[in-house]
Amino acid sequence: MASRADRSDTNNLGFLLAKASQHWNQLLAERFAARGFAEVRPSYGSVLLPLFEQDGLRMGEIGQRARLSKQTMTTLVRLCERDGLVARERDPDDSRAFRVHLTERAREFRPVADEVLRELDTRVLAALGQRQRQALARALKGVMGL
Amino acid sequence: MASRADRSDTNNLGFLLAKASQHWNQLLAERFAARGFAEVRPSYGSVLLPLFEQDGLRMGEIGQRARLSKQTMTTLVRLCERDGLVARERDPDDSRAFRVHLTERAREFRPVADEVLRELDTRVLAALGQRQRQALARALKGVMGL
DNA sequence: CGACTTTAGTCTGATATCGTACATTCTGGT
DNA sequence: ACCAGAATGTACGATATCAGACTAAAGTCG
């Protein structure tokens, strides 16, 4: 019914990547909100998941694990703080650094995060099949290597 | 050498999508700049490509073709205008609307866009192969359908 | 024509992330 | 102890995009 400008549209890889990424975040936000954690933005995962593995990390360490820049970490940690999910305290051994700690609220969120992530993974599996899902991950890494 | 927190890291689909999308835009920006069009941001493609197909579109029409919201179009068209790539004029038939036109500079950019897009496509093909590239596009559409 | 609805674009503020530049603090070598 | 250099985080501004609320102009229908 329409197919003139495919380069600018649905077959443009940049377009597909952007939209898929956007949509994924949308899915996360909806599910978190539906379970009573509307304040948890998708990006907070970059802070919370590392801290679920090991609480009390420094900001730079979180950034490394999530592969985000220091500036982004500054911003994200402040937002998480504002929303009552983490607390910072100066590192006693290094007065430049901060230790970031999960709050009770964040610990309550942990099972929700696990559940949502599992649910989405299941849905991806249902939509794509195991083979395609694996191929997708590989292909995305390939794109990052360009 | 490291594999404790895979959920928060390289195998998280959200992470891969975000990074791949980011990287793709990076590739575009670098290549445009290298060819003397440093002012052309990756996002401008959403405005320019539709106009390459048909000049004089209205903002809403561009938005529809690029699947971007009206607010985003307002912003993008202004930036393109600021950078000398498009000009707007009121639509004589509808005084709410604007007609967006390419400037000479944008027309000079067209072959560059084509070339860069072709080059990247070639590189994707080399990195993934035709089969994987197709599968990637399909999988991304699948994710968008979740 | 006048009231209702729809359409075009804008405004404000939020989300997600980076680059460049910087102040502070730590560290290793003399 | 001192200083040069590395590391930690912040400031500012840019890029990319949306949601909700709004203005103004157009279209529709009685």
Short mmCIF file of C-alpha atoms (C1' of nucleotides) in Angstrom, two decimals:
data_model
loop_
_atom_site.label_atom_id
_atom_site.label_comp_id
_atom_site.label_asym_id
_atom_site.label_seq_id
_atom_site.Cartn_x
_atom_site.Cartn_y
_atom_site.Cartn_z
CA MET A 1 0.00 0.00 0.00
CA ALA A 2 3.04 2.26 0.38
CA SER A 3 6.66 1.69 -0.43
CA ARG A 4 8.27 4.65 -2.17
CA ALA A 5 10.82 5.85 0.34
CA ASP A 6 12.14 2.78 2.06
CA ARG A 7 15.49 4.33 2.84
CA SER A 8 13.84 6.90 5.05
CA ASP A 9 11.47 4.45 6.59
CA THR A 10 10.89 1.00 7.96
CA ASN A 11 13.94 -0.62 6.42
CA ASN A 12 16.43 1.92 7.61
CA LEU A 13 18.49 0.19 10.25
CA GLY A 14 19.06 3.35 12.28
CA PHE A 15 15.35 3.92 12.41
CA LEU A 16 14.66 0.36 13.49
CA LEU A 17 17.29 0.46 16.20
CA ALA A 18 16.02 3.73 17.60
CA LYS A 19 12.41 2.64 17.63
CA ALA A 20 13.11 -0.76 19.11
CA SER A 21 15.16 0.77 21.89
CA GLN A 22 12.49 3.36 22.58
CA HIS A 23 9.80 0.73 22.63
CA TRP A 24 11.75 -1.47 24.98
CA ASN A 25 12.01 1.36 27.49
CA GLN A 26 8.33 1.99 27.08
CA LEU A 27 7.59 -1.61 27.96
CA LEU A 28 9.71 -1.39 31.08
CA ALA A 29 8.12 1.86 32.25
CA GLU A 30 4.61 0.51 31.79
CA ARG A 31 5.33 -2.65 33.71
CA PHE A 32 7.08 -0.94 36.58
CA ALA A 33 4.23 1.53 36.89
CA ALA A 34 1.64 -1.24 36.76
CA ARG A 35 3.29 -2.86 39.77
CA GLY A 36 3.33 0.28 41.87
CA PHE A 37 6.80 1.56 41.00
CA ALA A 38 5.91 4.37 38.65
CA GLU A 39 8.85 6.41 39.90
CA VAL A 40 11.34 3.86 38.59
CA ARG A 41 12.45 4.97 35.14
CA PRO A 42 13.98 2.46 32.75
CA SER A 43 17.35 4.15 32.94
CA TYR A 44 17.50 3.55 36.67
CA GLY A 45 18.26 -0.05 35.87
CA SER A 46 21.77 1.07 35.05
CA VAL A 47 22.16 2.14 38.64
CA LEU A 48 20.04 -0.42 40.45
CA LEU A 49 21.12 -3.64 38.74
CA PRO A 50 24.80 -3.13 39.56
CA LEU A 51 23.85 -2.29 43.14
CA PHE A 52 21.70 -5.41 43.41
CA GLU A 53 24.86 -7.34 42.62
CA GLN A 54 26.95 -5.36 45.07
CA ASP A 55 25.69 -2.57 47.27
CA GLY A 56 27.85 0.42 48.20
CA LEU A 57 29.62 0.78 44.87
CA ARG A 58 31.12 4.11 43.92
CA MET A 59 29.58 6.12 41.14
CA GLY A 60 32.41 5.49 38.76
CA GLU A 61 32.20 1.77 39.38
CA ILE A 62 28.51 1.76 38.60
CA GLY A 63 29.23 3.71 35.44
CA GLN A 64 31.79 1.18 34.33
CA ARG A 65 29.51 -1.76 34.92
CA ALA A 66 26.63 -0.11 33.10
CA ARG A 67 28.98 1.36 30.47
CA LEU A 68 27.74 4.87 30.99
CA SER A 69 29.78 8.03 31.30
CA LYS A 70 30.52 9.70 34.62
CA GLN A 71 28.27 12.63 33.81
CA THR A 72 25.39 10.31 33.10
CA MET A 73 26.03 8.58 36.41
CA THR A 74 25.98 11.88 38.27
CA THR A 75 22.61 12.62 36.75
CA LEU A 76 21.14 9.17 37.21
CA VAL A 77 22.25 8.72 40.78
CA ARG A 78 20.76 12.09 41.67
CA LEU A 79 17.47 11.12 40.11
CA CYS A 80 17.47 7.80 41.93
CA GLU A 81 18.19 9.72 45.11
CA ARG A 82 15.40 12.18 44.43
CA ASP A 83 13.04 9.26 43.94
CA GLY A 84 14.11 7.60 47.15
CA LEU A 85 15.86 4.58 45.67
CA VAL A 86 19.45 5.19 46.70
CA ALA A 87 21.41 7.24 49.22
CA ARG A 88 24.94 8.51 48.85
CA GLU A 89 27.59 8.94 51.45
CA ARG A 90 31.10 10.18 51.13
CA ASP A 91 33.66 7.39 50.95
CA PRO A 92 35.67 7.59 54.19
CA ASP A 93 38.78 6.33 52.40
CA ASP A 94 38.58 8.82 49.54
CA SER A 95 36.94 12.16 50.02
CA ARG A 96 36.42 12.65 46.31
CA ALA A 97 34.26 9.58 46.00
CA PHE A 98 30.78 8.52 47.03
CA ARG A 99 29.42 5.17 48.09
CA VAL A 100 25.96 4.55 46.71
CA HIS A 101 23.54 2.47 48.78
CA LEU A 102 20.14 1.00 48.04
CA THR A 103 17.22 2.13 50.16
CA GLU A 104 14.49 -0.10 51.51
CA ARG A 105 12.28 1.00 48.63
CA ALA A 106 14.86 -0.19 46.12
CA ARG A 107 15.11 -3.54 47.85
CA GLU A 108 11.36 -3.87 47.58
CA PHE A 109 11.73 -3.15 43.90
CA ARG A 110 14.23 -5.89 43.27
CA PRO A 111 11.81 -8.79 42.84
CA VAL A 112 9.69 -6.59 40.59
CA ALA A 113 12.66 -5.90 38.37
CA ASP A 114 13.48 -9.59 38.20
CA GLU A 115 9.93 -10.48 37.36
CA VAL A 116 9.53 -7.83 34.67
CA LEU A 117 12.82 -8.72 33.06
CA ARG A 118 11.87 -12.37 33.04
CA GLU A 119 8.47 -11.56 31.62
CA LEU A 120 9.91 -9.51 28.79
CA ASP A 121 12.47 -12.16 28.05
CA THR A 122 9.68 -14.70 27.80
CA ARG A 123 7.78 -12.48 25.43
CA VAL A 124 10.81 -11.95 23.26
CA LEU A 125 11.30 -15.67 23.18
CA ALA A 126 7.67 -16.18 22.18
CA ALA A 127 7.86 -13.54 19.47
CA LEU A 128 11.23 -14.47 18.00
CA GLY A 129 12.13 -17.95 19.11
CA GLN A 130 15.38 -18.85 20.77
CA ARG A 131 17.38 -18.92 17.58
CA GLN A 132 16.30 -15.46 16.43
CA ARG A 133 16.72 -14.02 19.88
CA GLN A 134 20.30 -15.20 20.00
CA ALA A 135 20.91 -13.99 16.47
CA LEU A 136 19.51 -10.58 17.44
CA ALA A 137 21.95 -10.21 20.32
CA ARG A 138 24.82 -11.26 18.10
CA ALA A 139 23.78 -8.92 15.31
CA LEU A 140 23.49 -5.99 17.71
CA LYS A 141 26.97 -6.63 18.99
CA GLY A 142 28.05 -6.74 15.39
CA VAL A 143 26.56 -3.32 14.76
CA MET A 144 28.35 -1.96 17.81
CA GLY A 145 31.58 -3.24 16.37
CA LEU A 146 31.25 -1.22 13.17
CA MET B 1 37.28 -13.23 32.51
CA ALA B 2 34.09 -11.61 33.82
CA SER B 3 30.55 -12.87 33.78
CA ARG B 4 28.80 -12.35 37.12
CA ALA B 5 26.06 -9.88 36.27
CA ASP B 6 24.93 -10.68 32.79
CA ARG B 7 21.44 -9.39 33.32
CA SER B 8 22.75 -5.90 33.89
CA ASP B 9 25.24 -6.08 31.12
CA THR B 10 26.08 -7.21 27.65
CA ASN B 11 23.27 -9.70 27.30
CA ASN B 12 20.51 -7.38 28.35
CA LEU B 13 18.50 -6.68 25.23
CA GLY B 14 17.57 -3.13 26.28
CA PHE B 15 21.22 -2.36 26.76
CA LEU B 16 22.19 -3.79 23.40
CA LEU B 17 19.44 -1.90 21.60
CA ALA B 18 20.37 1.40 23.21
CA LYS B 19 24.06 1.03 22.51
CA ALA B 20 23.60 -0.13 18.94
CA SER B 21 21.30 2.80 18.21
CA GLN B 22 23.72 5.23 19.79
CA HIS B 23 26.61 3.79 17.89
CA TRP B 24 24.76 3.98 14.62
CA ASN B 25 24.16 7.68 15.10
CA GLN B 26 27.79 8.13 15.99
CA LEU B 27 28.78 6.50 12.71
CA LEU B 28 26.53 8.83 10.77
CA ALA B 29 27.78 11.96 12.52
CA GLU B 30 31.41 11.04 11.94
CA ARG B 31 30.89 10.39 8.27
CA PHE B 32 28.87 13.51 7.62
CA ALA B 33 31.49 15.60 9.38
CA ALA B 34 34.31 13.94 7.47
CA ARG B 35 32.68 15.01 4.23
CA GLY B 36 32.28 18.62 5.24
CA PHE B 37 28.75 18.49 6.63
CA ALA B 38 29.50 18.62 10.34
CA GLU B 39 26.33 20.61 10.94
CA VAL B 40 24.12 17.76 9.77
CA ARG B 41 23.06 15.78 12.82
CA PRO B 42 21.87 12.19 12.44
CA SER B 43 18.36 13.14 13.45
CA TYR B 44 18.10 15.56 10.55
CA GLY B 45 17.70 12.55 8.33
CA SER B 46 14.13 12.35 9.58
CA VAL B 47 13.50 15.72 8.01
CA LEU B 48 15.78 15.60 4.99
CA LEU B 49 15.04 12.14 3.64
CA PRO B 50 11.30 12.75 3.33
CA LEU B 51 12.03 16.08 1.66
CA PHE B 52 14.43 14.45 -0.77
CA GLU B 53 11.49 12.33 -1.85
CA GLN B 54 9.15 15.27 -2.03
CA ASP B 55 10.07 18.86 -1.32
CA GLY B 56 7.61 21.29 0.23
CA LEU B 57 5.95 18.88 2.62
CA ARG B 58 4.21 20.19 5.68
CA MET B 59 5.67 19.53 9.10
CA GLY B 60 3.00 17.08 10.06
CA GLU B 61 3.52 15.15 6.85
CA ILE B 62 7.23 14.88 7.50
CA GLY B 63 6.47 13.70 11.01
CA GLN B 64 4.17 10.98 9.73
CA ARG B 65 6.70 9.72 7.21
CA ALA B 66 9.47 9.67 9.77
CA ARG B 67 7.11 8.45 12.51
CA LEU B 68 8.03 11.23 14.86
CA SER B 69 5.72 13.32 17.00
CA LYS B 70 4.68 16.84 16.06
CA GLN B 71 6.69 18.32 18.91
CA THR B 72 9.80 16.55 17.71
CA MET B 73 9.17 17.88 14.21
CA THR B 74 8.86 21.43 15.47
CA THR B 75 12.21 21.06 17.17
CA LEU B 76 13.96 19.29 14.32
CA VAL B 77 12.76 21.61 11.60
CA ARG B 78 13.92 24.59 13.61
CA LEU B 79 17.33 23.08 14.03
CA CYS B 80 17.55 22.29 10.33
CA GLU B 81 16.54 25.87 9.67
CA ARG B 82 19.13 27.22 12.09
CA ASP B 83 21.76 25.14 10.29
CA GLY B 84 20.71 26.39 6.88
CA LEU B 85 19.28 23.17 5.50
CA VAL B 86 15.61 24.02 5.16
CA ALA B 87 13.38 27.08 4.97
CA ARG B 88 9.76 27.33 6.03
CA GLU B 89 7.00 29.30 4.52
CA ARG B 90 3.40 29.58 5.50
CA ASP B 91 1.10 27.43 3.41
CA PRO B 92 -1.05 29.81 1.35
CA ASP B 93 -3.95 27.35 1.44
CA ASP B 94 -3.89 26.84 5.21
CA SER B 95 -2.58 29.54 7.44
CA ARG B 96 -1.94 27.16 10.30
CA ALA B 97 0.48 25.09 8.28
CA PHE B 98 4.01 25.45 6.96
CA ARG B 99 5.64 24.19 3.80
CA VAL B 100 9.19 23.05 4.39
CA HIS B 101 11.69 23.46 1.57
CA LEU B 102 15.24 22.26 1.09
CA THR B 103 17.95 24.86 0.67
CA GLU B 104 20.81 24.66 -1.79
CA ARG B 105 23.04 23.40 1.01
CA ALA B 106 20.67 20.50 1.66
CA ARG B 107 20.64 19.63 -2.03
CA GLU B 108 24.42 19.53 -1.95
CA PHE B 109 24.14 17.19 0.99
CA ARG B 110 21.91 14.72 -0.77
CA PRO B 111 24.60 12.73 -2.58
CA VAL B 112 26.61 12.64 0.62
CA ALA B 113 23.68 11.15 2.49
CA ASP B 114 23.19 8.56 -0.22
CA GLU B 115 26.84 7.66 -0.22
CA VAL B 116 27.12 7.38 3.55
CA LEU B 117 23.99 5.29 3.80
CA ARG B 118 25.26 3.00 1.08
CA GLU B 119 28.63 2.74 2.76
CA LEU B 120 27.13 1.81 6.10
CA ASP B 121 24.86 -0.70 4.48
CA THR B 122 27.86 -2.27 2.82
CA ARG B 123 29.65 -2.47 6.14
CA VAL B 124 26.66 -4.03 7.83
CA LEU B 125 26.52 -6.55 5.06
CA ALA B 126 30.21 -7.32 5.46
CA ALA B 127 29.90 -7.67 9.23
CA LEU B 128 26.68 -9.67 9.36
CA GLY B 129 26.03 -11.18 5.98
CA GLN B 130 22.81 -10.80 4.08
CA ARG B 131 20.94 -13.40 6.05
CA GLN B 132 21.80 -11.94 9.46
CA ARG B 133 21.09 -8.44 8.26
CA GLN B 134 17.63 -9.44 7.15
CA ALA B 135 17.06 -11.37 10.35
CA LEU B 136 18.13 -8.32 12.34
CA ALA B 137 15.56 -6.11 10.65
CA ARG B 138 12.88 -8.71 11.18
CA ALA B 139 13.82 -9.21 14.82
CA LEU B 140 13.77 -5.48 15.48
CA LYS B 141 10.31 -5.23 14.02
CA GLY B 142 9.39 -8.12 16.25
CA VAL B 143 10.59 -6.25 19.30
CA MET B 144 8.59 -3.22 18.25
CA GLY B 145 5.52 -5.41 18.10
CA LEU B 146 5.81 -6.51 21.72
"C1'" DC C 1 -23.90 32.55 10.25
"C1'" DG C 2 -22.63 30.31 14.76
"C1'" DA C 3 -21.36 26.43 17.68
"C1'" DC C 4 -18.80 22.06 17.70
"C1'" DT C 5 -15.09 19.38 16.25
"C1'" DT C 6 -10.84 18.56 14.11
"C1'" DT C 7 -6.31 19.73 12.60
"C1'" DA C 8 -1.55 22.27 12.62
"C1'" DG C 9 1.75 23.61 15.12
"C1'" DT C 10 3.81 25.42 19.66
"C1'" DC C 11 5.09 25.55 24.75
"C1'" DT C 12 6.70 23.47 28.80
"C1'" DG C 13 8.85 20.04 31.07
"C1'" DA C 14 10.59 15.22 31.29
"C1'" DT C 15 13.75 11.32 29.92
"C1'" DA C 16 18.25 9.48 28.39
"C1'" DT C 17 22.88 10.30 27.29
"C1'" DC C 18 27.21 12.43 25.85
"C1'" DG C 19 31.56 15.91 25.20
"C1'" DT C 20 34.47 19.38 26.96
"C1'" DA C 21 36.16 21.61 30.68
"C1'" DC C 22 36.92 21.93 35.52
"C1'" DA C 23 37.77 21.77 40.94
"C1'" DT C 24 39.32 18.59 44.24
"C1'" DT C 25 41.76 15.03 45.98
"C1'" DC C 26 44.88 11.26 45.88
"C1'" DT C 27 49.41 9.06 44.64
"C1'" DG C 28 53.97 8.09 43.32
"C1'" DG C 29 58.53 9.85 42.68
"C1'" DT C 30 62.08 12.74 44.22
"C1'" DA D 1 57.40 17.17 52.37
"C1'" DC D 2 56.47 18.61 47.49
"C1'" DC D 3 54.86 18.54 43.08
"C1'" DA D 4 53.39 16.51 38.69
"C1'" DG D 5 50.00 13.54 37.07
"C1'" DA D 6 46.01 10.50 37.65
"C1'" DA D 7 41.47 9.75 39.33
"C1'" DT D 8 36.65 11.25 41.20
"C1'" DG D 9 32.93 13.61 40.49
"C1'" DT D 10 30.47 18.18 38.84
"C1'" DA D 11 28.98 22.02 35.59
"C1'" DC D 12 27.28 23.37 31.35
"C1'" DG D 13 25.51 22.70 27.14
"C1'" DA D 14 24.16 19.68 23.22
"C1'" DT D 15 21.46 15.85 21.01
"C1'" DA D 16 17.21 13.11 20.42
"C1'" DT D 17 12.61 12.35 21.61
"C1'" DC D 18 8.12 12.24 23.91
"C1'" DA D 19 3.53 13.48 26.75
"C1'" DG D 20 0.15 16.84 28.06
"C1'" DA D 21 -1.86 21.11 27.53
"C1'" DC D 22 -2.74 24.95 24.62
"C1'" DT D 23 -3.70 28.53 20.48
"C1'" DA D 24 -5.36 29.36 16.27
"C1'" DA D 25 -7.27 28.30 12.07
"C1'" DA D 26 -10.34 25.18 9.28
"C1'" DG D 27 -14.18 22.35 8.40
"C1'" DT D 28 -19.05 20.81 9.45
"C1'" DC D 29 -23.72 21.04 10.33
"C1'" DG D 30 -27.82 22.90 11.63
#
